[in-house]
Amino acid sequence: MKTFQQFHEQSNGEEVDGKFMSYATMKAKGIKPKRTAVQNVINNTIRPAQGKPEGQKKSDYADRHKHMDRKESPKATVTKRREQKARADAAMRDTRGT
């Protein structure tokens, strides 16, 4: 069985005001975790030197999936179907040629 000290060393949190607090609880209460020297070096020197990553190109995704877009609005589709049904019904009831 782990002692409290061993559990405390491997857990996701740190001591705040003499009590252990998880990072999730700290975030909920608005408390920022302490930054280590390694984190400071990474954030202040290494990341700025590497530059920002290029990000995804949204237009490429849109172009590849363009065939899935609707060609007309749902309202236009319903109107067209209703007009087509009315024309067919009128043609069926038309008795001028007989």
mmCIF file with all atom_site columns, C-alpha atoms in Angstrom:
data_model
loop_
_atom_site.group_PDB
_atom_site.id
_atom_site.type_symbol
_atom_site.label_atom_id
_atom_site.label_alt_id
_atom_site.label_comp_id
_atom_site.label_asym_id
_atom_site.label_entity_id
_atom_site.label_seq_id
_atom_site.pdbx_PDB_ins_code
_atom_site.Cartn_x
_atom_site.Cartn_y
_atom_site.Cartn_z
_atom_site.occupancy
_atom_site.B_iso_or_equiv
_atom_site.pdbx_formal_charge
_atom_site.auth_seq_id
_atom_site.auth_comp_id
_atom_site.auth_asym_id
_atom_site.auth_atom_id
_atom_site.pdbx_PDB_model_num
ATOM 1  C CA . MET A 1 1  ? 0.000   0.000  0.000   1.00 0.00 ? 1  MET A CA 1
ATOM 2  C CA . LYS A 1 2  ? 1.305   3.467  -0.851  1.00 0.00 ? 2  LYS A CA 1
ATOM 3  C CA . THR A 1 3  ? 1.923   5.988  1.849   1.00 0.00 ? 3  THR A CA 1
ATOM 4  C CA . PHE A 1 4  ? 0.378   9.421  1.557   1.00 0.00 ? 4  PHE A CA 1
ATOM 5  C CA . GLN A 1 5  ? 3.782   10.879 0.641   1.00 0.00 ? 5  GLN A CA 1
ATOM 6  C CA . GLN A 1 6  ? 4.239   8.412  -2.253  1.00 0.00 ? 6  GLN A CA 1
ATOM 7  C CA . PHE A 1 7  ? 0.729   9.060  -3.486  1.00 0.00 ? 7  PHE A CA 1
ATOM 8  C CA . HIS A 1 8  ? 1.297   12.804 -3.205  1.00 0.00 ? 8  HIS A CA 1
ATOM 9  C CA . GLU A 1 9  ? 4.497   12.653 -5.308  1.00 0.00 ? 9  GLU A CA 1
ATOM 10 C CA . GLN A 1 10 ? 2.817   10.882 -8.251  1.00 0.00 ? 10 GLN A CA 1
ATOM 11 C CA . SER A 1 11 ? -0.542  12.671 -8.262  1.00 0.00 ? 11 SER A CA 1
ATOM 12 C CA . ASN A 1 12 ? -1.807  15.442 -10.501 1.00 0.00 ? 12 ASN A CA 1
ATOM 13 C CA . GLY A 1 13 ? -1.858  18.381 -8.138  1.00 0.00 ? 13 GLY A CA 1
ATOM 14 C CA . GLU A 1 14 ? 0.161   20.363 -5.645  1.00 0.00 ? 14 GLU A CA 1
ATOM 15 C CA . GLU A 1 15 ? 0.002   21.834 -2.172  1.00 0.00 ? 15 GLU A CA 1
ATOM 16 C CA . VAL A 1 16 ? -1.962  25.025 -1.697  1.00 0.00 ? 16 VAL A CA 1
ATOM 17 C CA . ASP A 1 17 ? -1.989  26.680 1.759   1.00 0.00 ? 17 ASP A CA 1
ATOM 18 C CA . GLY A 1 18 ? -0.616  23.498 3.345   1.00 0.00 ? 18 GLY A CA 1
ATOM 19 C CA . LYS A 1 19 ? -3.257  21.210 1.811   1.00 0.00 ? 19 LYS A CA 1
ATOM 20 C CA . PHE A 1 20 ? -3.078  19.042 -1.295  1.00 0.00 ? 20 PHE A CA 1
ATOM 21 C CA . MET A 1 21 ? -5.310  20.187 -4.161  1.00 0.00 ? 21 MET A CA 1
ATOM 22 C CA . SER A 1 22 ? -5.763  18.565 -7.578  1.00 0.00 ? 22 SER A CA 1
ATOM 23 C CA . TYR A 1 23 ? -5.270  20.602 -10.741 1.00 0.00 ? 23 TYR A CA 1
ATOM 24 C CA . ALA A 1 24 ? -8.954  20.193 -11.616 1.00 0.00 ? 24 ALA A CA 1
ATOM 25 C CA . THR A 1 25 ? -9.996  21.715 -8.287  1.00 0.00 ? 25 THR A CA 1
ATOM 26 C CA . MET A 1 26 ? -7.419  24.479 -8.680  1.00 0.00 ? 26 MET A CA 1
ATOM 27 C CA . LYS A 1 27 ? -8.816  25.327 -12.113 1.00 0.00 ? 27 LYS A CA 1
ATOM 28 C CA . ALA A 1 28 ? -12.381 25.379 -10.763 1.00 0.00 ? 28 ALA A CA 1
ATOM 29 C CA . LYS A 1 29 ? -11.352 27.765 -7.978  1.00 0.00 ? 29 LYS A CA 1
ATOM 30 C CA . GLY A 1 30 ? -9.279  29.948 -10.309 1.00 0.00 ? 30 GLY A CA 1
ATOM 31 C CA . ILE A 1 31 ? -5.909  29.151 -8.707  1.00 0.00 ? 31 ILE A CA 1
ATOM 32 C CA . LYS A 1 32 ? -2.974  28.937 -11.107 1.00 0.00 ? 32 LYS A CA 1
ATOM 33 C CA . PRO A 1 33 ? -0.468  26.118 -10.513 1.00 0.00 ? 33 PRO A CA 1
ATOM 34 C CA . LYS A 1 34 ? 3.137   26.973 -9.714  1.00 0.00 ? 34 LYS A CA 1
ATOM 35 C CA . ARG A 1 35 ? 5.469   26.946 -12.697 1.00 0.00 ? 35 ARG A CA 1
ATOM 36 C CA . THR A 1 36 ? 8.702   25.009 -12.502 1.00 0.00 ? 36 THR A CA 1
ATOM 37 C CA . ALA A 1 37 ? 12.064  26.190 -13.853 1.00 0.00 ? 37 ALA A CA 1
ATOM 38 C CA . VAL A 1 38 ? 11.781  23.688 -16.720 1.00 0.00 ? 38 VAL A CA 1
ATOM 39 C CA . GLN A 1 39 ? 8.373   25.054 -17.746 1.00 0.00 ? 39 GLN A CA 1
ATOM 40 C CA . ASN A 1 40 ? 9.747   28.595 -17.709 1.00 0.00 ? 40 ASN A CA 1
ATOM 41 C CA . VAL A 1 41 ? 12.658  27.649 -19.971 1.00 0.00 ? 41 VAL A CA 1
ATOM 42 C CA . ILE A 1 42 ? 10.392  25.831 -22.409 1.00 0.00 ? 42 ILE A CA 1
ATOM 43 C CA . ASN A 1 43 ? 7.774   28.593 -22.592 1.00 0.00 ? 43 ASN A CA 1
ATOM 44 C CA . ASN A 1 44 ? 10.158  31.561 -22.623 1.00 0.00 ? 44 ASN A CA 1
ATOM 45 C CA . THR A 1 45 ? 13.018  30.377 -24.868 1.00 0.00 ? 45 THR A CA 1
ATOM 46 C CA . ILE A 1 46 ? 12.380  27.141 -26.765 1.00 0.00 ? 46 ILE A CA 1
ATOM 47 C CA . ARG A 1 47 ? 8.801   27.704 -28.025 1.00 0.00 ? 47 ARG A CA 1
ATOM 48 C CA . PRO A 1 48 ? 9.356   31.265 -29.296 1.00 0.00 ? 48 PRO A CA 1
ATOM 49 C CA . ALA A 1 49 ? 12.487  30.069 -31.141 1.00 0.00 ? 49 ALA A CA 1
ATOM 50 C CA . GLN A 1 50 ? 10.529  27.295 -32.872 1.00 0.00 ? 50 GLN A CA 1
ATOM 51 C CA . GLY A 1 51 ? 7.825   29.677 -34.040 1.00 0.00 ? 51 GLY A CA 1
ATOM 52 C CA . LYS A 1 52 ? 4.129   29.061 -34.407 1.00 0.00 ? 52 LYS A CA 1
ATOM 53 C CA . PRO A 1 53 ? 2.998   25.888 -36.164 1.00 0.00 ? 53 PRO A CA 1
ATOM 54 C CA . GLU A 1 54 ? 1.321   26.292 -39.557 1.00 0.00 ? 54 GLU A CA 1
ATOM 55 C CA . GLY A 1 55 ? -2.190  25.144 -38.670 1.00 0.00 ? 55 GLY A CA 1
ATOM 56 C CA . GLN A 1 56 ? -4.673  23.200 -40.724 1.00 0.00 ? 56 GLN A CA 1
ATOM 57 C CA . LYS A 1 57 ? -5.922  24.516 -44.026 1.00 0.00 ? 57 LYS A CA 1
ATOM 58 C CA . LYS A 1 58 ? -9.686  24.731 -43.833 1.00 0.00 ? 58 LYS A CA 1
ATOM 59 C CA . SER A 1 59 ? -10.152 25.325 -47.541 1.00 0.00 ? 59 SER A CA 1
ATOM 60 C CA . ASP A 1 60 ? -8.611  21.930 -48.377 1.00 0.00 ? 60 ASP A CA 1
ATOM 61 C CA . TYR A 1 61 ? -11.233 20.174 -46.244 1.00 0.00 ? 61 TYR A CA 1
ATOM 62 C CA . ALA A 1 62 ? -14.028 22.251 -47.785 1.00 0.00 ? 62 ALA A CA 1
ATOM 63 C CA . ASP A 1 63 ? -12.871 21.459 -51.322 1.00 0.00 ? 63 ASP A CA 1
ATOM 64 C CA . ARG A 1 64 ? -12.685 17.724 -50.664 1.00 0.00 ? 64 ARG A CA 1
ATOM 65 C CA . HIS A 1 65 ? -16.208 17.614 -49.234 1.00 0.00 ? 65 HIS A CA 1
ATOM 66 C CA . LYS A 1 66 ? -17.925 20.042 -51.603 1.00 0.00 ? 66 LYS A CA 1
ATOM 67 C CA . HIS A 1 67 ? -19.957 17.231 -53.182 1.00 0.00 ? 67 HIS A CA 1
ATOM 68 C CA . MET A 1 68 ? -21.824 16.814 -49.875 1.00 0.00 ? 68 MET A CA 1
ATOM 69 C CA . ASP A 1 69 ? -23.249 20.358 -49.874 1.00 0.00 ? 69 ASP A CA 1
ATOM 70 C CA . ARG A 1 70 ? -26.939 20.867 -50.680 1.00 0.00 ? 70 ARG A CA 1
ATOM 71 C CA . LYS A 1 71 ? -27.535 22.295 -54.118 1.00 0.00 ? 71 LYS A CA 1
ATOM 72 C CA . GLU A 1 72 ? -30.719 24.066 -52.987 1.00 0.00 ? 72 GLU A CA 1
ATOM 73 C CA . SER A 1 73 ? -32.470 24.977 -49.761 1.00 0.00 ? 73 SER A CA 1
ATOM 74 C CA . PRO A 1 74 ? -34.961 22.592 -48.149 1.00 0.00 ? 74 PRO A CA 1
ATOM 75 C CA . LYS A 1 75 ? -37.724 25.155 -48.768 1.00 0.00 ? 75 LYS A CA 1
ATOM 76 C CA . ALA A 1 76 ? -36.988 25.149 -52.505 1.00 0.00 ? 76 ALA A CA 1
ATOM 77 C CA . THR A 1 77 ? -37.010 21.334 -52.584 1.00 0.00 ? 77 THR A CA 1
ATOM 78 C CA . VAL A 1 78 ? -40.428 21.134 -50.905 1.00 0.00 ? 78 VAL A CA 1
ATOM 79 C CA . THR A 1 79 ? -41.862 23.836 -53.186 1.00 0.00 ? 79 THR A CA 1
ATOM 80 C CA . LYS A 1 80 ? -40.561 22.067 -56.282 1.00 0.00 ? 80 LYS A CA 1
ATOM 81 C CA . ARG A 1 81 ? -42.044 18.721 -55.197 1.00 0.00 ? 81 ARG A CA 1
ATOM 82 C CA . ARG A 1 82 ? -45.437 20.313 -54.474 1.00 0.00 ? 82 ARG A CA 1
ATOM 83 C CA . GLU A 1 83 ? -45.499 22.070 -57.848 1.00 0.00 ? 83 GLU A CA 1
ATOM 84 C CA . GLN A 1 84 ? -44.499 18.840 -59.610 1.00 0.00 ? 84 GLN A CA 1
ATOM 85 C CA . LYS A 1 85 ? -47.330 16.958 -57.847 1.00 0.00 ? 85 LYS A CA 1
ATOM 86 C CA . ALA A 1 86 ? -49.830 19.691 -58.768 1.00 0.00 ? 86 ALA A CA 1
ATOM 87 C CA . ARG A 1 87 ? -48.749 19.558 -62.458 1.00 0.00 ? 87 ARG A CA 1
ATOM 88 C CA . ALA A 1 88 ? -49.075 15.758 -62.512 1.00 0.00 ? 88 ALA A CA 1
ATOM 89 C CA . ASP A 1 89 ? -52.492 15.915 -60.880 1.00 0.00 ? 89 ASP A CA 1
ATOM 90 C CA . ALA A 1 90 ? -53.645 18.563 -63.344 1.00 0.00 ? 90 ALA A CA 1
ATOM 91 C CA . ALA A 1 91 ? -52.378 16.515 -66.285 1.00 0.00 ? 91 ALA A CA 1
ATOM 92 C CA . MET A 1 92 ? -54.206 13.422 -65.014 1.00 0.00 ? 92 MET A CA 1
ATOM 93 C CA . ARG A 1 93 ? -57.495 15.321 -64.651 1.00 0.00 ? 93 ARG A CA 1
ATOM 94 C CA . ASP A 1 94 ? -57.163 17.064 -68.026 1.00 0.00 ? 94 ASP A CA 1
ATOM 95 C CA . THR A 1 95 ? -59.858 15.824 -70.396 1.00 0.00 ? 95 THR A CA 1
ATOM 96 C CA . ARG A 1 96 ? -59.424 18.266 -73.278 1.00 0.00 ? 96 ARG A CA 1
ATOM 97 C CA . GLY A 1 97 ? -57.952 15.739 -75.693 1.00 0.00 ? 97 GLY A CA 1
ATOM 98 C CA . THR A 1 98 ? -60.665 13.098 -75.331 1.00 0.00 ? 98 THR A CA 1
#
